[in-house]
mmCIF file of C-alpha atoms in Angstrom:
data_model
loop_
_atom_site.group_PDB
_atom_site.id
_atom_site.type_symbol
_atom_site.label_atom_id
_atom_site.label_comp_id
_atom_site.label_asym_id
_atom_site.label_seq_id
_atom_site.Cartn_x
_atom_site.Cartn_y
_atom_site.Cartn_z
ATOM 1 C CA UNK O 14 22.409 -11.658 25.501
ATOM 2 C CA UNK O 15 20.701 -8.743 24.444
ATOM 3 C CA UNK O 16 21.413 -9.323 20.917
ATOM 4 C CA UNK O 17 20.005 -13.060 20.694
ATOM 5 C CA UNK O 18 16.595 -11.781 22.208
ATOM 6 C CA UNK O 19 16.738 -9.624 19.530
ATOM 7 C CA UNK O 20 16.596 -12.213 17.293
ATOM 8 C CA UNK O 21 14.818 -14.825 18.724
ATOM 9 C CA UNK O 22 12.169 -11.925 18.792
ATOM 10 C CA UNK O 23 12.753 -11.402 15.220
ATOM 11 C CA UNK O 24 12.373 -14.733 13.935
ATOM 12 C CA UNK O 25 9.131 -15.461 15.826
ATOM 13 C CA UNK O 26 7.673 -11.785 14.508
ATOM 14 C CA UNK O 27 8.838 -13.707 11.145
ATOM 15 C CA UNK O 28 7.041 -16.788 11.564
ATOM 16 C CA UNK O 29 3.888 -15.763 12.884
ATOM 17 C CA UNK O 30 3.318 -13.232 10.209
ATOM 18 C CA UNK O 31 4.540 -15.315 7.340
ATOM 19 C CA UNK O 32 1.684 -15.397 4.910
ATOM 20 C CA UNK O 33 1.834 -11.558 5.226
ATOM 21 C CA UNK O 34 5.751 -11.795 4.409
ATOM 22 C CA UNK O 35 4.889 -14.209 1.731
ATOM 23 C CA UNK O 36 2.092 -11.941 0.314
ATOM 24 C CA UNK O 37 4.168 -8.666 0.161
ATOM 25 C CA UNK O 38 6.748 -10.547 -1.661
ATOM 26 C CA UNK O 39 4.436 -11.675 -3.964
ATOM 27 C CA UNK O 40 3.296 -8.098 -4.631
ATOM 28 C CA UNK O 41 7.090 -7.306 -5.055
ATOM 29 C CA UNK O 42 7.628 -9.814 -7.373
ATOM 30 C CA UNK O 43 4.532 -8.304 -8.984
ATOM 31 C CA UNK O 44 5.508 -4.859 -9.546
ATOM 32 C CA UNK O 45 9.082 -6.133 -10.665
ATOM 33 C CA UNK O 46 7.430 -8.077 -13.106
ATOM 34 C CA UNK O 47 5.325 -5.795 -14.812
ATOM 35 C CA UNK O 48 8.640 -2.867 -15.090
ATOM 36 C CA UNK O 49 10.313 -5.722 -16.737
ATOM 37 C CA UNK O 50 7.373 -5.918 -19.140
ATOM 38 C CA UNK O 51 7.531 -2.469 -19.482
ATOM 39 C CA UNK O 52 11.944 -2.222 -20.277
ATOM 40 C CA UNK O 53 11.819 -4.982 -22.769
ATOM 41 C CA UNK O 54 8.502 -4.151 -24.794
ATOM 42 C CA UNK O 55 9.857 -0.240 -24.767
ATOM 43 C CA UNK O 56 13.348 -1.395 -26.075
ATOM 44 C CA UNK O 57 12.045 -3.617 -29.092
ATOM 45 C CA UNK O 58 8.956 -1.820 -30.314
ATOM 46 C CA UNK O 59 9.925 1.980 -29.648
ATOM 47 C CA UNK O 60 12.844 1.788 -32.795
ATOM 48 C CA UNK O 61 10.330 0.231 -34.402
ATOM 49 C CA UNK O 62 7.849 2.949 -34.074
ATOM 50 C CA UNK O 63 10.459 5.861 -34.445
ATOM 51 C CA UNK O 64 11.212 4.298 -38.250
ATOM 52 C CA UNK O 65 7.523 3.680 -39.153
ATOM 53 C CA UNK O 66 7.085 7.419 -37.878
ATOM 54 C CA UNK O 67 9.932 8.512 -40.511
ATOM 55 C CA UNK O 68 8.532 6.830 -42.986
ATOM 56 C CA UNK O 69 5.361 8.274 -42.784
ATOM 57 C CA UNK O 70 6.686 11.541 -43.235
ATOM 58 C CA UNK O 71 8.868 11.547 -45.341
ATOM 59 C CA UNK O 72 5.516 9.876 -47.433
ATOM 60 C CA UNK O 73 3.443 12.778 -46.954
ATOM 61 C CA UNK O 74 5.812 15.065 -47.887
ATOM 62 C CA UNK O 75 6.415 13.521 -51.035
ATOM 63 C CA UNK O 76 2.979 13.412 -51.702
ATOM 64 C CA UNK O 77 2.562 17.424 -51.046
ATOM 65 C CA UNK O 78 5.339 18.039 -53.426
ATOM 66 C CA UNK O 79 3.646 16.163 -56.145
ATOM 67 C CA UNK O 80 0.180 17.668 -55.648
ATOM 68 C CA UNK O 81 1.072 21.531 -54.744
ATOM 69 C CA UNK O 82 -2.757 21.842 -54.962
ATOM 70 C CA UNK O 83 -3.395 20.678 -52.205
ATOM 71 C CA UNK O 84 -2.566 21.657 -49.116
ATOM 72 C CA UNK O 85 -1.143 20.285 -45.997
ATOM 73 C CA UNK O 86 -4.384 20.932 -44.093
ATOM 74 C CA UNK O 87 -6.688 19.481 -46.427
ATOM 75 C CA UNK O 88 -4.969 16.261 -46.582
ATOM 76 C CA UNK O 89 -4.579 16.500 -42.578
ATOM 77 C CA UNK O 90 -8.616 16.664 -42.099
ATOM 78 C CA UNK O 91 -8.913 14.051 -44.473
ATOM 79 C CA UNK O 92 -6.483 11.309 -42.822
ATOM 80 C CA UNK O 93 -8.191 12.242 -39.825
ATOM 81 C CA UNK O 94 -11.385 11.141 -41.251
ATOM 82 C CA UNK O 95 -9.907 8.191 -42.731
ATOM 83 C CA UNK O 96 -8.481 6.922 -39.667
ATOM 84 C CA UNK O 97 -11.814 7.866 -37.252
ATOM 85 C CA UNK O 98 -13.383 5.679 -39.389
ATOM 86 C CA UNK O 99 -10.931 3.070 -39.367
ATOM 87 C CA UNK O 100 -11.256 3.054 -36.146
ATOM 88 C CA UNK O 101 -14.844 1.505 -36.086
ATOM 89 C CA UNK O 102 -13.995 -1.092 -38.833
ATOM 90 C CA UNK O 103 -14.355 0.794 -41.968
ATOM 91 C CA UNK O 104 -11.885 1.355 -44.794
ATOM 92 C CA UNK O 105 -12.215 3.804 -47.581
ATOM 93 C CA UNK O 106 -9.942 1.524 -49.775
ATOM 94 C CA UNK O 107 -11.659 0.200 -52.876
ATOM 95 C CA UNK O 108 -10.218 -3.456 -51.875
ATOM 96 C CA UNK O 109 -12.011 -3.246 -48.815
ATOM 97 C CA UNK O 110 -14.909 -2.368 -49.658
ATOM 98 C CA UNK O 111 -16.848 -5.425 -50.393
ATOM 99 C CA UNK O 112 -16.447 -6.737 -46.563
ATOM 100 C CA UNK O 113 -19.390 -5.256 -44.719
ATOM 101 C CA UNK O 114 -18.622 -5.680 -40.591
ATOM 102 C CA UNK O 115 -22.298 -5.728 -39.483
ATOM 103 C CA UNK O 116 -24.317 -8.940 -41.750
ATOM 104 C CA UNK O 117 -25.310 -11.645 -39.144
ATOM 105 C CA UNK O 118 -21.947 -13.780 -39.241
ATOM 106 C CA UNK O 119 -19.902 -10.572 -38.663
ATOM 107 C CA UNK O 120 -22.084 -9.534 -35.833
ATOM 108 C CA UNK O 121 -22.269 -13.357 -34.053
ATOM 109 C CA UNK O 122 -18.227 -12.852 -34.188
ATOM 110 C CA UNK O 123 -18.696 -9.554 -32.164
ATOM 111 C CA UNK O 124 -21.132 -11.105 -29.975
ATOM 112 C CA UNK O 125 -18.897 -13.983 -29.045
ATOM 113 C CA UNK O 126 -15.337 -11.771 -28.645
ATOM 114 C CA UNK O 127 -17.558 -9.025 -26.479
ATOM 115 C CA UNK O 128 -19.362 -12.169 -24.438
ATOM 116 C CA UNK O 129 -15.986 -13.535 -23.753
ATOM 117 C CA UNK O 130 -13.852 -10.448 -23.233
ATOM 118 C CA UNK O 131 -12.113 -11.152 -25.976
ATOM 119 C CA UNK O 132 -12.841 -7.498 -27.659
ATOM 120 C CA UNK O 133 -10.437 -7.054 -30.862
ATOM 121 C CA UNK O 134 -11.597 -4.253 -31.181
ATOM 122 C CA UNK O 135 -11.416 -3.977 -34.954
ATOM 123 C CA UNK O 136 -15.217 -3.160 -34.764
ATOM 124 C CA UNK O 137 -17.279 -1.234 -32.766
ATOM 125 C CA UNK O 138 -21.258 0.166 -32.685
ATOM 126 C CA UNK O 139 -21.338 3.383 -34.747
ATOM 127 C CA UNK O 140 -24.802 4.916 -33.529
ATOM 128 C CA UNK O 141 -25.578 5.209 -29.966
ATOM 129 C CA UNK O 142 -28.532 2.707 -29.696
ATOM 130 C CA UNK O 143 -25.651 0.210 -30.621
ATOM 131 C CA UNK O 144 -23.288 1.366 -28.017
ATOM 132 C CA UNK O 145 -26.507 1.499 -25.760
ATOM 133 C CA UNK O 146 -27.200 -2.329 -26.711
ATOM 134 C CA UNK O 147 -23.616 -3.331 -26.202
ATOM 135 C CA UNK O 148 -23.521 -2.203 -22.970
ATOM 136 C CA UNK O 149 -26.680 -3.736 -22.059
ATOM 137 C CA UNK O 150 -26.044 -6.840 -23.589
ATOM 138 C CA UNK O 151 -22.782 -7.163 -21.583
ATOM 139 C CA UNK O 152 -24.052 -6.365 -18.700
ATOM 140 C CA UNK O 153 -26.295 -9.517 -18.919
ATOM 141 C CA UNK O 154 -24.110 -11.594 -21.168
ATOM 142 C CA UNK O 155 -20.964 -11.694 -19.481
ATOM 143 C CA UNK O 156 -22.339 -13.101 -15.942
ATOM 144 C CA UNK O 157 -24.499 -15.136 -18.284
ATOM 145 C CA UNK O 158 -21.266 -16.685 -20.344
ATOM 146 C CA UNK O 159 -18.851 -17.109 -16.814
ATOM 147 C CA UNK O 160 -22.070 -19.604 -15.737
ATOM 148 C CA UNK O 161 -22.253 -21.193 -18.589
ATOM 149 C CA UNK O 162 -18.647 -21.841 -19.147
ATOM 150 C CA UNK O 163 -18.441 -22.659 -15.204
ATOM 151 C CA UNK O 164 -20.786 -25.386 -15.948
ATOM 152 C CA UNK O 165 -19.399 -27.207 -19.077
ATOM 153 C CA UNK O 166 -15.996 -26.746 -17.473
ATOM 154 C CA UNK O 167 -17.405 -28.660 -14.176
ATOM 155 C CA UNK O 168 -18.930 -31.200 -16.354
ATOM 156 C CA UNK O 169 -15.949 -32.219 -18.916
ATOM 157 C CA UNK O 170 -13.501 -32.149 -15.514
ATOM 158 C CA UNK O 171 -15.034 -35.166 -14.278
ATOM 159 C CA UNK O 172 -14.384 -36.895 -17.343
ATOM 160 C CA UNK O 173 -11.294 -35.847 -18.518
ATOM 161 C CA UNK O 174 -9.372 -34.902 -15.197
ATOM 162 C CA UNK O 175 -10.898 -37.190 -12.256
ATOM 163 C CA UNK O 176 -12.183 -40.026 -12.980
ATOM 164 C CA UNK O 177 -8.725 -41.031 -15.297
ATOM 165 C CA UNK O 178 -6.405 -39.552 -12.719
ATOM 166 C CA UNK O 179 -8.690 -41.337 -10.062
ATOM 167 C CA UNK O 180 -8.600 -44.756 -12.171
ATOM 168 C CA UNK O 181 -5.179 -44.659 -13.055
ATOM 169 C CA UNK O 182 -3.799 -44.372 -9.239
ATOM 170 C CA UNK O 183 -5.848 -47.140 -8.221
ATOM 171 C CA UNK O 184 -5.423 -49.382 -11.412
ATOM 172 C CA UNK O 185 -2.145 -49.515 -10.810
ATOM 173 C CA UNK O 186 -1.082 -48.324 -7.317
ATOM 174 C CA UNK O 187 0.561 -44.674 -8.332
ATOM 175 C CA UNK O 188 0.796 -41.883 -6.309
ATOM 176 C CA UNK O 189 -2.452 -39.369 -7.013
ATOM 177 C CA UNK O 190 0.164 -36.160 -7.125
ATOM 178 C CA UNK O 191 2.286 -37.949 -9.377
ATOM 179 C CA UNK O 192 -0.643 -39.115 -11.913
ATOM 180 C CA UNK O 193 -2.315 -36.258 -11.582
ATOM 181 C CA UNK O 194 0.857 -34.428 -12.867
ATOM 182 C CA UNK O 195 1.735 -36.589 -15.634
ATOM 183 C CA UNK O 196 -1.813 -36.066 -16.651
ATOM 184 C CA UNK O 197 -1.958 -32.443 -16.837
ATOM 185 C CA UNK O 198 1.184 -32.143 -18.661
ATOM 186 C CA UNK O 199 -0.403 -34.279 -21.122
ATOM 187 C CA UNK O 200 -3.323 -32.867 -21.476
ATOM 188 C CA UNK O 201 -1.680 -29.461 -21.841
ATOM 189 C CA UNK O 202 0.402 -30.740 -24.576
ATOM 190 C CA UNK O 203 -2.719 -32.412 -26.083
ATOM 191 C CA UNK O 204 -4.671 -28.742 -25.923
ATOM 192 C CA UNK O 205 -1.654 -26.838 -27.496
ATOM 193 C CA UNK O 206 -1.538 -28.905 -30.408
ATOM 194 C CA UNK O 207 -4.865 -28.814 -31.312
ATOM 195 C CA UNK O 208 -5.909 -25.654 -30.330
ATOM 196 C CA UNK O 209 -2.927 -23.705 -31.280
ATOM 197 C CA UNK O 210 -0.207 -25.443 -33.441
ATOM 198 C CA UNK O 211 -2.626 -27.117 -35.774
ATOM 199 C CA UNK O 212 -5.062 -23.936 -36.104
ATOM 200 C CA UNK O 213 -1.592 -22.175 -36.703
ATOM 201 C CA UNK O 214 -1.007 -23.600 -39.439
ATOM 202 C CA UNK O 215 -4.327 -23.885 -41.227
ATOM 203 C CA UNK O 216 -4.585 -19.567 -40.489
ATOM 204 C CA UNK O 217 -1.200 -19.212 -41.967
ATOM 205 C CA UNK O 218 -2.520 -21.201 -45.333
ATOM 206 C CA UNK O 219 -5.832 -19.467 -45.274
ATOM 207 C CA UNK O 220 -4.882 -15.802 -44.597
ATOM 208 C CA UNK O 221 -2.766 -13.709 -46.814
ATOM 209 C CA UNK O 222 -0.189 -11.928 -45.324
ATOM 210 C CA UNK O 223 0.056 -13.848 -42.187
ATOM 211 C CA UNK O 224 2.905 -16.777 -41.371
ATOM 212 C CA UNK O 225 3.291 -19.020 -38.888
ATOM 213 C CA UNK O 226 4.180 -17.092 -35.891
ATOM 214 C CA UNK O 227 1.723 -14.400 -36.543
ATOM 215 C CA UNK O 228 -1.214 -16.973 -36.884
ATOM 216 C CA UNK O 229 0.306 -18.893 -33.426
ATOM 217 C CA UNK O 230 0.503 -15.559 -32.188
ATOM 218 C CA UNK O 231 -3.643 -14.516 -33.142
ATOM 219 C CA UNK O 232 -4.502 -18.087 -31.811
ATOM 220 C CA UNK O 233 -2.561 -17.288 -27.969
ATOM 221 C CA UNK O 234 -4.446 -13.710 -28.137
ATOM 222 C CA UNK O 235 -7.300 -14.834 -28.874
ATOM 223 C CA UNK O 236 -7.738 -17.886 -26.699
ATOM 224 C CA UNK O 237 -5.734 -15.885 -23.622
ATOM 225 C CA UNK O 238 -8.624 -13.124 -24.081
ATOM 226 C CA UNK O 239 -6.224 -10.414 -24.404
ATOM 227 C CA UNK O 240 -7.268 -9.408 -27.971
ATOM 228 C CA UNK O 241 -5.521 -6.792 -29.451
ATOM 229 C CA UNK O 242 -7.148 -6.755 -32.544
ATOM 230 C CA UNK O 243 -4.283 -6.301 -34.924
ATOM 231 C CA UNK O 244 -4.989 -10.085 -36.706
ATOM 232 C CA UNK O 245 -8.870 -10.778 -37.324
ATOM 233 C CA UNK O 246 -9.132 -13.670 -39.873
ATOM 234 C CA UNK O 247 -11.877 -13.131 -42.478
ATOM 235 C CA UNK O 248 -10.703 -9.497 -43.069
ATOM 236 C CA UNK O 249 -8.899 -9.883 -46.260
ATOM 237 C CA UNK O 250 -10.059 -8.750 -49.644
ATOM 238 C CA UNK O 251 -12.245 -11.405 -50.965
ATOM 239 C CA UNK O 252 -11.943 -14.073 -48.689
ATOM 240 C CA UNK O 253 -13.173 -17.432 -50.082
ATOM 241 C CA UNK O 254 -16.394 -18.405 -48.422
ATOM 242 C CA UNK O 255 -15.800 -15.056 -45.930
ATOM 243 C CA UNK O 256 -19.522 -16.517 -44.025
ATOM 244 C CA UNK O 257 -18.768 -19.887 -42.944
ATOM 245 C CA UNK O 258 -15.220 -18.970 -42.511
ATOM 246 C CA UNK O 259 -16.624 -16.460 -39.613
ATOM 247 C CA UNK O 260 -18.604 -19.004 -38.048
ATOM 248 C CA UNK O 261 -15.910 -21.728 -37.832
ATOM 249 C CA UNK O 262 -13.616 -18.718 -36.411
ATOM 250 C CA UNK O 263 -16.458 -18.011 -33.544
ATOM 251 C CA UNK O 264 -16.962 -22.039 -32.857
ATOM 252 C CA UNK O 265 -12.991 -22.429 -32.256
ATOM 253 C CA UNK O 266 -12.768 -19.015 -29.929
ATOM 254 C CA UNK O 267 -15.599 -20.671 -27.483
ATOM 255 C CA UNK O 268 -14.244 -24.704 -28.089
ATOM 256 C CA UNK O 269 -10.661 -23.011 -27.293
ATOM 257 C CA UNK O 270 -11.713 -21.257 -24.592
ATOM 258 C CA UNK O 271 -13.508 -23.971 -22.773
ATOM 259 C CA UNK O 272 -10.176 -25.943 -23.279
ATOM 260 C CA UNK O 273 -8.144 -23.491 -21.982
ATOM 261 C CA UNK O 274 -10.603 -23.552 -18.355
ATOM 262 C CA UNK O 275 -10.391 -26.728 -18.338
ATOM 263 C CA UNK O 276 -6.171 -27.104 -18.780
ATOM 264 C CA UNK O 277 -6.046 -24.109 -16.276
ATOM 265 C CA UNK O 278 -8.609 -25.863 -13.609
ATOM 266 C CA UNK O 279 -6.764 -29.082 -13.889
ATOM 267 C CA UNK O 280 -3.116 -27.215 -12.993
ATOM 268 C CA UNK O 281 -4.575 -25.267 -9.614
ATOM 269 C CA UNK O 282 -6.095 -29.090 -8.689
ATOM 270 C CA UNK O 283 -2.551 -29.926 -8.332
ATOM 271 C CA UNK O 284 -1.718 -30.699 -4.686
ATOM 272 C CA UNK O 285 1.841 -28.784 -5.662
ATOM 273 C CA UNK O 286 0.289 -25.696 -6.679
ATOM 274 C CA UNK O 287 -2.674 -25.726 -3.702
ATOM 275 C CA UNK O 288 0.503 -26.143 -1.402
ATOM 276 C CA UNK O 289 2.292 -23.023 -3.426
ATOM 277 C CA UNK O 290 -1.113 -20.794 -2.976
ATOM 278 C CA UNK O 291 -1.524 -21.637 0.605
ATOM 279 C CA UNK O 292 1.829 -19.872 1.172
ATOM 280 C CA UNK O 293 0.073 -16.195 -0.130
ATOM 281 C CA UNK O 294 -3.355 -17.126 1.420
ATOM 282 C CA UNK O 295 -4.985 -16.033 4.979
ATOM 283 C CA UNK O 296 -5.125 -18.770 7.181
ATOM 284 C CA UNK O 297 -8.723 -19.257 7.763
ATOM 285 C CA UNK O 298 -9.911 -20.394 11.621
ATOM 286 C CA UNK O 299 -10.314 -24.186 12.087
ATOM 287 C CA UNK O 300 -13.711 -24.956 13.718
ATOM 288 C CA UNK O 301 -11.397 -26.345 16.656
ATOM 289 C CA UNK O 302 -9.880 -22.649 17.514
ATOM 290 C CA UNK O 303 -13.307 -20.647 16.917
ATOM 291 C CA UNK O 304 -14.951 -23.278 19.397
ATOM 292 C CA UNK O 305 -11.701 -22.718 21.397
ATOM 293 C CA UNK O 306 -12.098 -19.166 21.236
ATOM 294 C CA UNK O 307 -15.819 -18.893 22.103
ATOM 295 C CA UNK O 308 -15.566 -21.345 25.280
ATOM 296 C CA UNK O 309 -12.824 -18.843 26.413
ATOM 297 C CA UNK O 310 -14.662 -15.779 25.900
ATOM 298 C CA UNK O 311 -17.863 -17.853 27.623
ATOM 299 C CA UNK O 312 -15.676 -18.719 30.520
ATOM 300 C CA UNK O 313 -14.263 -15.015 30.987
ATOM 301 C CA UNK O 314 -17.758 -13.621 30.759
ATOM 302 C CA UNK O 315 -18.782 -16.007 33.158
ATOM 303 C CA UNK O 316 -15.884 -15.173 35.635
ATOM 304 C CA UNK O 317 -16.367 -11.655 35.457
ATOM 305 C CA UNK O 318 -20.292 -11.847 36.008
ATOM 306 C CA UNK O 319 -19.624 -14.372 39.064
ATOM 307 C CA UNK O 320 -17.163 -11.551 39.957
ATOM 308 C CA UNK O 321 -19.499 -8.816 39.698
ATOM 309 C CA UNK O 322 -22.540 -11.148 41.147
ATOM 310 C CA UNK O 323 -20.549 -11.609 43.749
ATOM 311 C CA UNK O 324 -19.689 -7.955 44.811
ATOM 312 C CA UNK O 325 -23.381 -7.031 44.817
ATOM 313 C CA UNK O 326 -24.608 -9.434 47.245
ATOM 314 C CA UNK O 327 -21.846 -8.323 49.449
ATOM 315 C CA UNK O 328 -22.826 -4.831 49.563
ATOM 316 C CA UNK O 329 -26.349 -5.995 49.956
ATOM 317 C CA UNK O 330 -25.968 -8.167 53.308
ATOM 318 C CA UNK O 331 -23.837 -5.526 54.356
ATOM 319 C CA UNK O 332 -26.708 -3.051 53.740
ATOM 320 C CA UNK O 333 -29.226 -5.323 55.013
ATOM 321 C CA UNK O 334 -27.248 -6.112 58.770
ATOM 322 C CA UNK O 335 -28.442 -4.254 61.800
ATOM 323 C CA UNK O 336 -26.955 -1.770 63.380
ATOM 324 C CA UNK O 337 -24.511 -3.117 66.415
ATOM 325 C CA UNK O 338 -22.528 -1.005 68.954
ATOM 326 C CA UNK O 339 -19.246 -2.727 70.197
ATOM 327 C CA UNK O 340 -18.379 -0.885 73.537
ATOM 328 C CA UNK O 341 -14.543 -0.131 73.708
ATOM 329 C CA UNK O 342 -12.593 -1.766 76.236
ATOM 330 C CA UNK O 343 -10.393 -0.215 78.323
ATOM 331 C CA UNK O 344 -6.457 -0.442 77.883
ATOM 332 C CA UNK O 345 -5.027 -2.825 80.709
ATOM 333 C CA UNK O 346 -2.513 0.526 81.699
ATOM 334 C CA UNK O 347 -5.688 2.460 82.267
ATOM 335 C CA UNK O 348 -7.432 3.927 84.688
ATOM 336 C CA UNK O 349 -10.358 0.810 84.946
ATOM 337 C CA UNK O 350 -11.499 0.608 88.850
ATOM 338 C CA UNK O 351 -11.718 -3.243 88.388
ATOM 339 C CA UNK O 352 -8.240 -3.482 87.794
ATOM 340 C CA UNK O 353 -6.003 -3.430 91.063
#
């Protein structure tokens, strides 16, 4: 007996706390996720690492033992120059030296990855008025571009999300869930191709030393605004028409990510996934149970001030009656005369 309250008590705790159950799951599942990030990136890159840090020694001491003049310090403070400056986009190598990071189509690049949160990080303000500016600038910009983009992305929606899924289920009698599903799978398929199979492919033709997956792989950091900034297009040694080719880069990073809202805004309108997020989610008060709630509290404060009303003018009549004396009457086994 004792055992099935137990559980009965259990199971109710259960289901009246279960977006909080839901929710710390979801934080589990979190946490889990990002160690598993964590054990797989650490097992395939750190060999890689260990090797490139071999080979980079065994490098430099080749190069000391060819040039005994110089010494291991010198060369030290000079790589450490070299790669400071690296750092901020600049390159002592003579191949390199013709690409200049800050003429107008460089900077509008910078503008747009720092206004998007993009941030390669390939370049970066050398003085301190331009890190003064940048921060300024984003400060201002990147409210300025989450409004903007919140507006297009309101704007194409209706076109391209409601008003077909809407026309569609009444044309022809479907289910809304099940047209609205069909049509977000398409249109996802529709924004991969064009915004990162086909620009794939025309990056892996135009740039060097990049192939297929490492140009699909620039176009899913880029668009994702995760930019690492290990591929930047337009950075190679005499790239053919280097200005326009900048400008078309910057025009596909907003285009793409206006795309990419728009694919993502159409998924969470899903009633599968609003059903899925509900699960995590607070349940907010209905208007029914706050009204329900406030005539209860109304009705208890009225009791208790009836209550209290009530007391006080009870001690007032009482206060207010004059005083009576009740003579005592005499037990019948006493010693009363008129009683024979």
């Amino acid at each position: 007996m004792l055992q099935s309250l137990t559980s009965n008590s259990c199971v109710r705790l259960i289901q009246s706390h279960k977006s909080t159950w839901y929710f710390l799951l979801l934080v589990l599942g979190y946490i889990l996720y990002l160690i598993f990030g964590a054990v797989v990136f650490s097992s395939v890159e750190l060999p890689y690492e260990d090797r490139l840090r071999q080979e980079l020694r065994t490098i430099k001491k080749l190069f000391l033992q060819d040039h005994e003049c110089l010494s291991e310090e010198r060369l030290e403070e000079f790589l450490e120059k070299a790669l400071e400056a690296s750092n901020y986009g600049v390159s002592i190598l003579n191949n390199a030296s013709a690409n200049w990071n800050w003429d107008f189509t460089s900077s509008l690049f910078f503008a747009s990855t720092v206004l998007s949160t993009t941030g390669y990080g390939h370049t970066a303000p050398l003085s301190d008025g331009g890190k003064a500016f940048c921060i300024v600038y984003s400060v201002l910009g990147i409210p300025f571009t989450l409004l903007f983009l919140t507006a297009v992305v309101q704007r194409i929606m209706i076109f391209s999300t409601r008003r077909p899924v809407m026309y569609v289920s009444t044309r022809w009698g479907l289910s809304k869930p099940l047209v609205a599903m069909v049509h977000a799978t398409l249109l996802a398929i529709l924004a991969a191709s064009c915004f990162f199979l086909i620009p794939a492919a025309i990056f892996s033709s135009l740039e060097e030393n990049w192939n297929f997956l490492e140009s699909f792989y620039f176009c899913f950091i880029s668009l994702s605004t995760i930019g690492l900034g290990d591929y930047v297009p337009g950075e190679s040694f005499n790239q053919r028409f280097r200005q326009i080719y900048k400008v078309g880069i910057t025009v596909y990073l907003l285009l793409g990510l206006v795309v990419m809202l728009v694919v993502l805004e159409t998924f969470c309108e899903l009633q599968q996934l609003k059903t899925l997020r509900k699960m995590f989610y607070l349940k907010k008060e209905k208007p029914q149970d706050r009204l329900a709630i406030l005539e209860h509290d109304h009705l208890a404060f009225t009791a208790v001030s009836h209550r209290n009303n009530s007391t006080s003018l009870r001690e007032d009549n009482t206060k207010n009656l004059p005083f009576v004396s009740v003579p005592e009457l005499a037990s019948p086994g006493g010693d009363d005369p008129m009683i024979g």
